PDB file of C-alpha atoms and ligand atoms in Angstrom:
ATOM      1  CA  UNK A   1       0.000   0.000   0.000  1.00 80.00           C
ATOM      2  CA  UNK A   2       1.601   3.623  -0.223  1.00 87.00           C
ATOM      3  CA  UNK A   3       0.769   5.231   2.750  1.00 90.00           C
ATOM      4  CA  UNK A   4       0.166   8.845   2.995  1.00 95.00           C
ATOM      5  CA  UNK A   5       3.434  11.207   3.401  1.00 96.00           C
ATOM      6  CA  UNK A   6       3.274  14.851   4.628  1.00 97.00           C
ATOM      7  CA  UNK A   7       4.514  15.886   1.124  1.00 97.00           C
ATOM      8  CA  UNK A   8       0.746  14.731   0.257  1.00 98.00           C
ATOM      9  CA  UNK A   9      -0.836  16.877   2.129  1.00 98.00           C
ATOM     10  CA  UNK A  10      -2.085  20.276   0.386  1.00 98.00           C
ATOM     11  CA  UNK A  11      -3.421  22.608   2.088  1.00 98.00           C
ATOM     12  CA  UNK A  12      -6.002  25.111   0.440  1.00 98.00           C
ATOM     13  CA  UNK A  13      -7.276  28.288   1.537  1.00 98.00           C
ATOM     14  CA  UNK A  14     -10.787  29.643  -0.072  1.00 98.00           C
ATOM     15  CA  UNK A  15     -10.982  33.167  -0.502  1.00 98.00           C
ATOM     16  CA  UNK A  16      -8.964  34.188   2.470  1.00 98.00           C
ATOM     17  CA  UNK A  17      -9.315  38.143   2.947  1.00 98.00           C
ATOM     18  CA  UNK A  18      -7.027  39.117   5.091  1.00 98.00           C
ATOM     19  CA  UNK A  19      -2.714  38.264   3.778  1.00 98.00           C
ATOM     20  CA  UNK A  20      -2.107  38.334   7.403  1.00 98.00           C
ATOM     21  CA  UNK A  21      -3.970  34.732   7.831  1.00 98.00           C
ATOM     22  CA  UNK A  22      -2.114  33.492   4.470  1.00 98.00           C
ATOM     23  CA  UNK A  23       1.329  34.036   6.032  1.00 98.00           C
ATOM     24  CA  UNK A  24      -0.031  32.874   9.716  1.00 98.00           C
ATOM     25  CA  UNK A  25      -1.255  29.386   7.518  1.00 98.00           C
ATOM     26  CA  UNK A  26       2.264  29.070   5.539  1.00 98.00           C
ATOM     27  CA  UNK A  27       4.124  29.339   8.808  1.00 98.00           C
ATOM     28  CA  UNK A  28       1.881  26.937  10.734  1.00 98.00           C
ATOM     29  CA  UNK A  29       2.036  24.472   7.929  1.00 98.00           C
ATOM     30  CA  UNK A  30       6.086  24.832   7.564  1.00 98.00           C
ATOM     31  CA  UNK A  31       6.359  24.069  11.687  1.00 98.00           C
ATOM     32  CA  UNK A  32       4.723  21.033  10.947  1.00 98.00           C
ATOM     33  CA  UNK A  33       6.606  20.386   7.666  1.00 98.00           C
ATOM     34  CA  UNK A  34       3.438  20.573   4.855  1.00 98.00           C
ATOM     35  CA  UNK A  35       4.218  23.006   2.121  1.00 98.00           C
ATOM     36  CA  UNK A  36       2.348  22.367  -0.398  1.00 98.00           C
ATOM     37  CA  UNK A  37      -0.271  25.483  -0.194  1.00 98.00           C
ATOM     38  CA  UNK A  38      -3.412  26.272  -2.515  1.00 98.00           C
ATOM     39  CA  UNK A  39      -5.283  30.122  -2.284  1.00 98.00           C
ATOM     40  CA  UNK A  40      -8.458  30.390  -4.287  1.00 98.00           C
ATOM     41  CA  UNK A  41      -9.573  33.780  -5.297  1.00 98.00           C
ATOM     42  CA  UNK A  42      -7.187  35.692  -2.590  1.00 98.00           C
ATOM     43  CA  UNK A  43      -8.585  39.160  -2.043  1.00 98.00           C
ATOM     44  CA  UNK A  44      -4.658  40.164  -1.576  1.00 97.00           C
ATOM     45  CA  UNK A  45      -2.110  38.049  -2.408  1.00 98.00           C
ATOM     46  CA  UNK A  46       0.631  38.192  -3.003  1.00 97.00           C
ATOM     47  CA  UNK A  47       0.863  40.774  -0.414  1.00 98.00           C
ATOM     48  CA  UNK A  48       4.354  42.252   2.035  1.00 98.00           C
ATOM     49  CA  UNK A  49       1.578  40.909   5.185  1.00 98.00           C
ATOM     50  CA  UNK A  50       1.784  37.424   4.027  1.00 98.00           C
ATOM     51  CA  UNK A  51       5.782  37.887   4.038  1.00 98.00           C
ATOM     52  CA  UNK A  52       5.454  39.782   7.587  1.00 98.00           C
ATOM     53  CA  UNK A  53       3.577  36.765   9.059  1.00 98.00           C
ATOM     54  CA  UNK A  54       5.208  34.004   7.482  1.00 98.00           C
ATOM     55  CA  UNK A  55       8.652  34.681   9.458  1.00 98.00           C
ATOM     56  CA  UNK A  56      10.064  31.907   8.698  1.00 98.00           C
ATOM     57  CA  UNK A  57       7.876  30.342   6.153  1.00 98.00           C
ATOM     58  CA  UNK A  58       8.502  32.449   3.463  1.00 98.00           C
ATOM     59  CA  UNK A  59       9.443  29.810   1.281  1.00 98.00           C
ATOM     60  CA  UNK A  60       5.913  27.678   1.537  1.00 98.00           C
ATOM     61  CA  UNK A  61       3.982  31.745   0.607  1.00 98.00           C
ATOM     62  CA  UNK A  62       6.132  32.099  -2.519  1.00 98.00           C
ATOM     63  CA  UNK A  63       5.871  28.404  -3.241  1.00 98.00           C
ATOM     64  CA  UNK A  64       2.149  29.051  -2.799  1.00 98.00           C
ATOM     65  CA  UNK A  65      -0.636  28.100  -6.344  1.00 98.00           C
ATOM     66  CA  UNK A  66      -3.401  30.633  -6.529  1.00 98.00           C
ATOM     67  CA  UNK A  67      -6.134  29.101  -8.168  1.00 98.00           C
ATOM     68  CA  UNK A  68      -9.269  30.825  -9.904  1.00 98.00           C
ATOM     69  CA  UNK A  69     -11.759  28.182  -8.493  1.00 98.00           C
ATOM     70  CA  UNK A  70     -11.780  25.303  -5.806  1.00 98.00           C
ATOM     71  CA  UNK A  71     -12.479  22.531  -8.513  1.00 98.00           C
ATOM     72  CA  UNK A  72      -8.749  23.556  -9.920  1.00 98.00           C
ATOM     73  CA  UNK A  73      -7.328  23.269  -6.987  1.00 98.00           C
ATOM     74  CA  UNK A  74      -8.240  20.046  -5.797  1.00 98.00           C
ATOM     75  CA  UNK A  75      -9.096  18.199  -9.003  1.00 98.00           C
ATOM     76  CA  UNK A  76      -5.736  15.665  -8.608  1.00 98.00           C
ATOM     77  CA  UNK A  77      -6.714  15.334  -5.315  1.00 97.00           C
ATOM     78  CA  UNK A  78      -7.431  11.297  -4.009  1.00 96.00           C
ATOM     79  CA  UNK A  79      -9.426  12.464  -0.898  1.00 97.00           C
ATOM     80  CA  UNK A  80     -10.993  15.930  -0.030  1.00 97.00           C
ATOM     81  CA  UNK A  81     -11.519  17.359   3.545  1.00 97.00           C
ATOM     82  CA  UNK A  82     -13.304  20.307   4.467  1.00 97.00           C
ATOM     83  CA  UNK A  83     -12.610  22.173   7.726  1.00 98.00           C
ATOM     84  CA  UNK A  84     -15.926  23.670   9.788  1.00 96.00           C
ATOM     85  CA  UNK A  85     -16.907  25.071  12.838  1.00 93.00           C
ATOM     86  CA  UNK A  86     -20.381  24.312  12.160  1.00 80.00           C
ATOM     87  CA  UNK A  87     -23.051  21.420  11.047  1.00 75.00           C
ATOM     88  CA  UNK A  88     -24.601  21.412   8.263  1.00 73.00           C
ATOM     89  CA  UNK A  89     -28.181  21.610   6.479  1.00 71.00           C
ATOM     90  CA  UNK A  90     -27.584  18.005   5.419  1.00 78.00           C
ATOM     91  CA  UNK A  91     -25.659  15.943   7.547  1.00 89.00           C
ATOM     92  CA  UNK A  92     -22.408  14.517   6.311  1.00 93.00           C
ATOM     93  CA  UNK A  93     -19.782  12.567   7.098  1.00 94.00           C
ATOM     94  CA  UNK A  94     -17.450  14.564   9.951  1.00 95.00           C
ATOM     95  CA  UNK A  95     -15.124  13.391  12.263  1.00 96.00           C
ATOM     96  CA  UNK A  96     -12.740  15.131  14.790  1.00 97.00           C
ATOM     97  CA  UNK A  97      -9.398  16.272  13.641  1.00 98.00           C
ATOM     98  CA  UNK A  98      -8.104  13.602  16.145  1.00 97.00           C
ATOM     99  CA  UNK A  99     -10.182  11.399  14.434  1.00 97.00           C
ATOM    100  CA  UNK A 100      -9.563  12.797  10.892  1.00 97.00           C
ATOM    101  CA  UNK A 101      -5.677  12.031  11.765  1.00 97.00           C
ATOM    102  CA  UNK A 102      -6.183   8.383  12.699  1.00 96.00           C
ATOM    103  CA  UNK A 103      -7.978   7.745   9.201  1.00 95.00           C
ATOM    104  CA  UNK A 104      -5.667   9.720   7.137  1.00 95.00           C
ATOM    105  CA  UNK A 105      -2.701   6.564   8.400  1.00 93.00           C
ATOM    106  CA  UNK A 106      -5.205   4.549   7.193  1.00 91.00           C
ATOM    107  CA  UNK A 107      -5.865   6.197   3.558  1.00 90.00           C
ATOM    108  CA  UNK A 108      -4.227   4.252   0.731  1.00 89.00           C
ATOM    109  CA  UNK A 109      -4.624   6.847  -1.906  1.00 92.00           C
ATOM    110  CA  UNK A 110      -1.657   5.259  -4.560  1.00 90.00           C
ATOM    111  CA  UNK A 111      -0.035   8.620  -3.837  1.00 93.00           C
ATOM    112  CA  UNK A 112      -2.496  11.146  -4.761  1.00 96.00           C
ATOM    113  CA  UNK A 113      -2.647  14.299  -2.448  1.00 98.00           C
ATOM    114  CA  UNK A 114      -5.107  15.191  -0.079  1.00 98.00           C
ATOM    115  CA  UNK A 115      -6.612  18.426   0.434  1.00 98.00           C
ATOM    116  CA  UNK A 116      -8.322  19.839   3.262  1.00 98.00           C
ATOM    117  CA  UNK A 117      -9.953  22.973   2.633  1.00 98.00           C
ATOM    118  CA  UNK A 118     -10.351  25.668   4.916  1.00 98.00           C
ATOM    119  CA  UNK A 119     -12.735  28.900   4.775  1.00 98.00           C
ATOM    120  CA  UNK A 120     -13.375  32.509   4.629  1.00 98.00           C
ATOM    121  CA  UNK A 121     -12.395  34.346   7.756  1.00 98.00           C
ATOM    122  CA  UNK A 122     -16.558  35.155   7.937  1.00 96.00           C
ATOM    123  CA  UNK A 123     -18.568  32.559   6.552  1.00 95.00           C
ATOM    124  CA  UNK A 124     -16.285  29.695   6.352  1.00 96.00           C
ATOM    125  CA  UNK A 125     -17.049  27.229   3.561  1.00 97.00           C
ATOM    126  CA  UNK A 126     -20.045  27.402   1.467  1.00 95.00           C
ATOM    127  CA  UNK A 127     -22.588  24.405   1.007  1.00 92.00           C
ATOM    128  CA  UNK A 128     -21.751  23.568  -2.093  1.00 93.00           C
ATOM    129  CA  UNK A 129     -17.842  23.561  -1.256  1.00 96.00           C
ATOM    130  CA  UNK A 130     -18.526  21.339   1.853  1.00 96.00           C
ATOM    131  CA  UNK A 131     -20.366  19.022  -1.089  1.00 94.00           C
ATOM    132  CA  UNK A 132     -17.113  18.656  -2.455  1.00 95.00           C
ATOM    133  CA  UNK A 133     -15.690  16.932   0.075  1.00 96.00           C
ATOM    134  CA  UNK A 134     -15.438  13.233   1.425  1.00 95.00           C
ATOM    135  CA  UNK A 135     -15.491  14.125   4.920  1.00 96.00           C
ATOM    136  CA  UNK A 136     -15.962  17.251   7.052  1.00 96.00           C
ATOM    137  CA  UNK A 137     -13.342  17.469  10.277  1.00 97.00           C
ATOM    138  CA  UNK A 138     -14.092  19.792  13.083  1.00 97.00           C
ATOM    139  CA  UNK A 139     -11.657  21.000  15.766  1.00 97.00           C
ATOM    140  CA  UNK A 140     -13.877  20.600  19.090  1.00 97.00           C
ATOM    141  CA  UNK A 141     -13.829  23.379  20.742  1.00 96.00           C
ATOM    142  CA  UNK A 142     -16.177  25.216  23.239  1.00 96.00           C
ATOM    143  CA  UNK A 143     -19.696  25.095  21.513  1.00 94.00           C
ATOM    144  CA  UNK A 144     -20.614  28.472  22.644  1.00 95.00           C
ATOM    145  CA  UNK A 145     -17.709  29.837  20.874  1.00 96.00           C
ATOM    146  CA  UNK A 146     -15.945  27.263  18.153  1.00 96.00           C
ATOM    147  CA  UNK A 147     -14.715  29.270  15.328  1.00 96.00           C
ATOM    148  CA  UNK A 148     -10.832  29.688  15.219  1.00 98.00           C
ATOM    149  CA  UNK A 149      -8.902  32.331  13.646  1.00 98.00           C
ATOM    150  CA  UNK A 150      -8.302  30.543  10.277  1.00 98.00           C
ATOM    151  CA  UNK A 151      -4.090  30.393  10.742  1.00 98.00           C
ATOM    152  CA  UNK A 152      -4.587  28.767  14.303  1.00 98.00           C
ATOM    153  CA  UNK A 153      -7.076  26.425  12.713  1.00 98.00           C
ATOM    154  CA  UNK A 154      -4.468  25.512   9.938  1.00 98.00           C
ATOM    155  CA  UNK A 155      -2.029  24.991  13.128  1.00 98.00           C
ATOM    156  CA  UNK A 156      -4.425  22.438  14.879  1.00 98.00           C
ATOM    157  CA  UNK A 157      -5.177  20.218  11.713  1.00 98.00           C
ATOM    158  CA  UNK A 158      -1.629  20.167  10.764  1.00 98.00           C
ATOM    159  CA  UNK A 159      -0.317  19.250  14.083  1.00 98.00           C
ATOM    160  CA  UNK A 160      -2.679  16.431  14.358  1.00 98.00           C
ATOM    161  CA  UNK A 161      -1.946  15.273  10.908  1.00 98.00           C
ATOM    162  CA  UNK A 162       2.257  15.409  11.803  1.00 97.00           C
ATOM    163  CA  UNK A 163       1.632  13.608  15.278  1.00 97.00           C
ATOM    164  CA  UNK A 164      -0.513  10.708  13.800  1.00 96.00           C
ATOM    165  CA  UNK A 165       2.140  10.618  10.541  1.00 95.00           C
ATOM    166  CA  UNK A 166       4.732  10.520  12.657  1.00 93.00           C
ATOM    167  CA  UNK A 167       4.125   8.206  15.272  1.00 88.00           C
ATOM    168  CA  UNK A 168       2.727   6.131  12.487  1.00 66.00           C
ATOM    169  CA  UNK A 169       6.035   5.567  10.587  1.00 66.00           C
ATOM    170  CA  UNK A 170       8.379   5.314  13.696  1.00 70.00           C
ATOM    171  CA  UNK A 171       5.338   2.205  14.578  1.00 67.00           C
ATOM    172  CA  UNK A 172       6.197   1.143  11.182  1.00 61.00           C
ATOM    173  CA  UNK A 173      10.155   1.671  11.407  1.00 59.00           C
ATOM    174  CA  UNK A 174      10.276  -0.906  14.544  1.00 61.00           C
ATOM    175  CA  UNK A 175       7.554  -3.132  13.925  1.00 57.00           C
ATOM    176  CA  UNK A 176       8.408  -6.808  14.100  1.00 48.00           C
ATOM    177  CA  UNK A 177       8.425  -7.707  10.470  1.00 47.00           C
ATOM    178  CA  UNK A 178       7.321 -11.263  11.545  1.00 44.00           C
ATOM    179  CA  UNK A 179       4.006 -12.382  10.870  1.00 42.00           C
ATOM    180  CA  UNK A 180       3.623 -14.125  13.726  1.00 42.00           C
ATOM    181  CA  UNK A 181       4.598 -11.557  15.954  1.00 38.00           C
ATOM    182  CA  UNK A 182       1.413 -11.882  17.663  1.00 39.00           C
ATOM    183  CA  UNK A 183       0.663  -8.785  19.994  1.00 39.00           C
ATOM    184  CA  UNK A 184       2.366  -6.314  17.497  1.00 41.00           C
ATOM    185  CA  UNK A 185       0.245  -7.629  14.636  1.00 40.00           C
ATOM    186  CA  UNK A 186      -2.173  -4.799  13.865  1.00 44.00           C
ATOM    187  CA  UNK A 187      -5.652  -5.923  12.862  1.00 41.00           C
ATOM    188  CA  UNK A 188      -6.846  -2.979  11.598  1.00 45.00           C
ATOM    189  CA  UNK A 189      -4.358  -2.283   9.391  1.00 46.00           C
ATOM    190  CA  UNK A 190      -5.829  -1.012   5.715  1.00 52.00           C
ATOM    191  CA  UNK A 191      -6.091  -3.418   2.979  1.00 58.00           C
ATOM    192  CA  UNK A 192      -4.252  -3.018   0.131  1.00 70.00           C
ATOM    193  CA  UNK A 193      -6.422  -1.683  -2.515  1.00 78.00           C
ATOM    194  CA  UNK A 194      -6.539  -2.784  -6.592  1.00 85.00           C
ATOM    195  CA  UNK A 195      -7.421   0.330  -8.314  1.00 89.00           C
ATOM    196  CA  UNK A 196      -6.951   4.086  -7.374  1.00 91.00           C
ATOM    197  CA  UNK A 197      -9.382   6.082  -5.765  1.00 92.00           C
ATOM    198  CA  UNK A 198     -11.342   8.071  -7.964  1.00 96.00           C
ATOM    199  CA  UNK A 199     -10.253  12.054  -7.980  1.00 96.00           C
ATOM    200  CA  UNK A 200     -11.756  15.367  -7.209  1.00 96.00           C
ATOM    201  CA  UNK A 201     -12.073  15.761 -11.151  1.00 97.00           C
ATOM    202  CA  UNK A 202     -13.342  12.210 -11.806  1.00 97.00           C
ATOM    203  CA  UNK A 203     -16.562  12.828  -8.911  1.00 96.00           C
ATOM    204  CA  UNK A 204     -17.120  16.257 -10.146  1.00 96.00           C
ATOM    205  CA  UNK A 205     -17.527  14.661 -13.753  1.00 97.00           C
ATOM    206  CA  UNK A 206     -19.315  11.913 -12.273  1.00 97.00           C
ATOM    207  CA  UNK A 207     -21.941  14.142 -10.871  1.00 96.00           C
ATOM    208  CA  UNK A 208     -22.277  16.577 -13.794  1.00 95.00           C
ATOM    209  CA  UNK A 209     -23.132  13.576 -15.960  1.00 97.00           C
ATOM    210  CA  UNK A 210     -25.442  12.596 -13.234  1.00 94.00           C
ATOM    211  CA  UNK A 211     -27.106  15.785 -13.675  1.00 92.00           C
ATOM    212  CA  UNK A 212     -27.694  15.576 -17.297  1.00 94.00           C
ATOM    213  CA  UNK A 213     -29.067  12.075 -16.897  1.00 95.00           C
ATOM    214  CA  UNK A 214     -31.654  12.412 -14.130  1.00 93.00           C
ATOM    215  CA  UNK A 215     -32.679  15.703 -16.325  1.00 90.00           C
ATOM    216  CA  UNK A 216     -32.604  13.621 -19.312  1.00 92.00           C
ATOM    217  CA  UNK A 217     -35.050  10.640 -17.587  1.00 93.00           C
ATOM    218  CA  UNK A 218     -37.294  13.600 -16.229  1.00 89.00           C
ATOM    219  CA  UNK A 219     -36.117  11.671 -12.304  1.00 89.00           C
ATOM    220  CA  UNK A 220     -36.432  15.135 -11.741  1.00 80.00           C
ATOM    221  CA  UNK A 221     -36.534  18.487 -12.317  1.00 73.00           C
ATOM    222  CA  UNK A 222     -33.743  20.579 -13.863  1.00 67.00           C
ATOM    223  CA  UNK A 223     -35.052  23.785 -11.851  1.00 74.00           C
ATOM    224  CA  UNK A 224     -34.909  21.810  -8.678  1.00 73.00           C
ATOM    225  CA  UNK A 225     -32.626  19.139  -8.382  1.00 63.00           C
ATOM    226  CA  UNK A 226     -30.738  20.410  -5.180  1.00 70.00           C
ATOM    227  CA  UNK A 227     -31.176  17.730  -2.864  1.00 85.00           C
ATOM    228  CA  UNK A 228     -31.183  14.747  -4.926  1.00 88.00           C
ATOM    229  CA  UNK A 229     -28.103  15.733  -6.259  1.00 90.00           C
ATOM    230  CA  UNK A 230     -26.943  16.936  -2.447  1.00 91.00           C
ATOM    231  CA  UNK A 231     -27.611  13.173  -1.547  1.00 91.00           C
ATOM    232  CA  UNK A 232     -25.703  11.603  -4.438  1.00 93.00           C
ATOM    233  CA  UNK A 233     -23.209  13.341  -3.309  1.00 94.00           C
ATOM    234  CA  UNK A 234     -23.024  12.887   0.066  1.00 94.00           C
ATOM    235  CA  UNK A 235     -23.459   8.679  -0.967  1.00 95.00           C
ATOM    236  CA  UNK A 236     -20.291   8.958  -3.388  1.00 95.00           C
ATOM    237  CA  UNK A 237     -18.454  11.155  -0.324  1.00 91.00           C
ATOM    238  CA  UNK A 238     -19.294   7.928   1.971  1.00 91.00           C
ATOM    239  CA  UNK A 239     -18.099   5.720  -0.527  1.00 92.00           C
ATOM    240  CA  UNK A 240     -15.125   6.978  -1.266  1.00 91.00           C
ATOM    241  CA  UNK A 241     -15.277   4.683  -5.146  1.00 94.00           C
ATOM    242  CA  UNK A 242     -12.104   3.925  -6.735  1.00 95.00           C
ATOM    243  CA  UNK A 243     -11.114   5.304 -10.192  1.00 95.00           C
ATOM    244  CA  UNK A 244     -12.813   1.797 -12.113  1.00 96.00           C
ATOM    245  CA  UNK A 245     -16.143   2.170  -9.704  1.00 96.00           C
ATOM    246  CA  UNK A 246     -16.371   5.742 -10.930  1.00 97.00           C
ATOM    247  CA  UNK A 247     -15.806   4.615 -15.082  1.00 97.00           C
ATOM    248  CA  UNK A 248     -18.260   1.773 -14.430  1.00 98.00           C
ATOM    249  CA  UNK A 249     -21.114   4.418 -13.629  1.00 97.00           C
ATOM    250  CA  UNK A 250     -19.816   6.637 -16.173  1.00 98.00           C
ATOM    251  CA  UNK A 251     -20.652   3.876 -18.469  1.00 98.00           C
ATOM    252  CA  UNK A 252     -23.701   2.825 -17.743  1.00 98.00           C
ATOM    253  CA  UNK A 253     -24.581   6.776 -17.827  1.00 98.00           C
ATOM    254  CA  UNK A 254     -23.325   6.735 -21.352  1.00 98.00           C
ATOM    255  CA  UNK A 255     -25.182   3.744 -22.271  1.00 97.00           C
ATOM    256  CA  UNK A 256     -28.651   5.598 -21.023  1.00 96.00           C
ATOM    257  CA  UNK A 257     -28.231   8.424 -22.803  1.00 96.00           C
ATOM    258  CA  UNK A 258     -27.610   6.215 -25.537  1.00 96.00           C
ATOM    259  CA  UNK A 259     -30.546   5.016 -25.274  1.00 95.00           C
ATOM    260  CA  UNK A 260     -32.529   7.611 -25.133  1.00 94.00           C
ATOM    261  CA  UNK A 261     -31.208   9.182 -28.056  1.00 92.00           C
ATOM    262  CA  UNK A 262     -32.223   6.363 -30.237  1.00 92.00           C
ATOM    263  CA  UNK A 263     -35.786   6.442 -28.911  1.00 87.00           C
ATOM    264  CA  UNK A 264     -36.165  10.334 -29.280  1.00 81.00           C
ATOM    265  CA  UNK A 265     -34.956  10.384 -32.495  1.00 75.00           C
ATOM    266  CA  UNK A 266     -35.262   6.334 -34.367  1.00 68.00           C
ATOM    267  CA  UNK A 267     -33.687   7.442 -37.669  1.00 68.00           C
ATOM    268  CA  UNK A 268     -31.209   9.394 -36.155  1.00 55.00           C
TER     269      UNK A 268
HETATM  270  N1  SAH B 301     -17.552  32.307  10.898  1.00 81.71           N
HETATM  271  C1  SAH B 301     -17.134  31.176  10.130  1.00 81.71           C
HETATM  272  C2  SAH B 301     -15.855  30.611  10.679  1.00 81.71           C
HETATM  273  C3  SAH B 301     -14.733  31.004   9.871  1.00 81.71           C
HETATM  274  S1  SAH B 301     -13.210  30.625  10.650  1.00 81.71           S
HETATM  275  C4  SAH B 301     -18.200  30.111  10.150  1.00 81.71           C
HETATM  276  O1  SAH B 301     -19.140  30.268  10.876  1.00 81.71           O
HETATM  277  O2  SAH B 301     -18.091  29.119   9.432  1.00 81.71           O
HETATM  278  C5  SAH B 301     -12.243  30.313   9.207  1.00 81.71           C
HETATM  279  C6  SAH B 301     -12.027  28.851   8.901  1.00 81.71           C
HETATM  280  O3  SAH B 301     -11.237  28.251   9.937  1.00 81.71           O
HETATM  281  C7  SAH B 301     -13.257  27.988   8.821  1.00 81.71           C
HETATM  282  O4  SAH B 301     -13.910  28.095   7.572  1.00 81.71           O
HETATM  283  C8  SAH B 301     -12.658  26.611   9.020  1.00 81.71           C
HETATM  284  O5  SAH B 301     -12.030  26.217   7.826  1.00 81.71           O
HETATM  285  C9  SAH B 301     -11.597  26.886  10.083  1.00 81.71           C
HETATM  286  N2  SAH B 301     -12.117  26.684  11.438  1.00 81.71           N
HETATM  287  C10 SAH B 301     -12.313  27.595  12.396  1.00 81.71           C
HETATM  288  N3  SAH B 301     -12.769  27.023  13.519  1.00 81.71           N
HETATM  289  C11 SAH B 301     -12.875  25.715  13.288  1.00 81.71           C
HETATM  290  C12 SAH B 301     -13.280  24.577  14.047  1.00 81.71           C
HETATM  291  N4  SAH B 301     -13.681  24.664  15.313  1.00 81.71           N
HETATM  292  N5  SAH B 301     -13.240  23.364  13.450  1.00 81.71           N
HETATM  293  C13 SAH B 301     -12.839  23.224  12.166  1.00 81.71           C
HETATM  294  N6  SAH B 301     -12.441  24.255  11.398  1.00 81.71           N
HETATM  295  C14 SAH B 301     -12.445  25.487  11.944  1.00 81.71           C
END
């Protein structure tokens, strides 16, 4: 299996406002030794702030990608996290950063980064960016007052991802390669998987063609196919399907509209 390194992780920033908070995220990420850093839509960037709070971490700021939307800068991506303070209108798959961490060890994504996504300094992460993800991962914190200045919240999820990386490897480094080695045996170990796991890119394609189908079968109705589509969604998210899993469907898709072609129009 290739497990995940920290080089995979990818860190991406949606319309941050203030440089201050890009800087603050570059040098929290650095500290924990993630660099690879993606802004959407920056209000300012590149910016002397970002500089002035990176100290240190200049490097991962000028290293930075700025992207013009989220589906670019995640669309390589193997798995997809988004970051929130709150729940959500639909309810979706969320775990814990601690938790978060634990599964991330446990992710064989054949070497495809990860991205965890993290909001505006206002109104955090819309709906339909939290749709994008396979998981949502929330820092618990006091309920009556949860939301984190967005550089400190960087700091949290990256420490917890370096802590369960690193104790993770050093477990593997001095593990008894012995089979039988009976109480260091690890049961829950992941399996190793066949295929790759579908990408950003692949669902969002998946889901477009989706769309067009259920239009095209009248399942429902182009004006108002929010939630239907909200729920496929959130059932692909759960799954997590590999790259074949995701063609399969694709197919089948193709195959329907096929279909339908030849009985709208039989001479065509
Ligand atoms: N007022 C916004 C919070 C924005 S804080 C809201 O209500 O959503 C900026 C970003 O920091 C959030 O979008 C999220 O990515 C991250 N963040 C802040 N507090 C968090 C928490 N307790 N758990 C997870 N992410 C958090």
């Amino acid at each position: 299996m290739t497990r995940v390194h920290a080089k995979d992780i990818r860190i991406v920033l949606v319309e941050p406002s203030h440089p201050g908070n890009i800087g603050g995220a570059a040098r929290a990420m650095k500290t924990m030794g993630v660099a690879d850093l993606g802004i959407v839509d920056p209000l300012r960037f590149p910016d002397p702030q970002a500089v002035w709070r990176a100290a240190g971490a200049v490097d991962v700021v000028n290293g930075a990608r700025v992207f013009g939307h989220l589906d670019d800068a995640i669309a390589d991506c193997g798995w997809v996290v988004g970051t929130s303070a709150r729940s959500r209108r639909v309810p979706w798959p969320v775990a814990t950063v601690g938790e978060f961490a634990e599964r991330l060890v446990r992710e064989d994504l054949g070497g495809k980064p990860v991205a965890i996504l993290f909001g505006r300094e206002d109104r955090g992460l819309t709906n339909d960016e939290l749709e994008c993800c396979n998981l949502h991962v929330m820092i618990p914190a006091n309920p009556e007052y949860p939301s984190l200045n967005l550089a400190m919240a960087v700091q949290v999820v990256c420490y917890e991802v370096r802590r369960a990386l690193t104790r993770d490897n050093t477990a593997a480094a001095t593990a008894d390669p012995s089979p039988a080695a009976g109480e260091n045996s690890q049961p829950d170990l992941p399996t190793d998987w066949d295929r790759s796991p579908a990408t950003a890119a692949d669902l969002a394609a998946l889901y477009r063609h989706f769309g067009q189908v259920l239009s095209a079968i009248e399942f429902h109705d182009p004006k108002n196919p929010r939630l239907t589509m909200t729920r496929l969604r959130r059932m692909f998210a759960r799954i997590h399907p590999d790259q074949t899993e995701v063609a399969i469907l694709r197919g089948v898709l193709t195959r329907i509209e096929r279909i339908l072609a030849r009985t709208t129009n039989p001479h065509g």
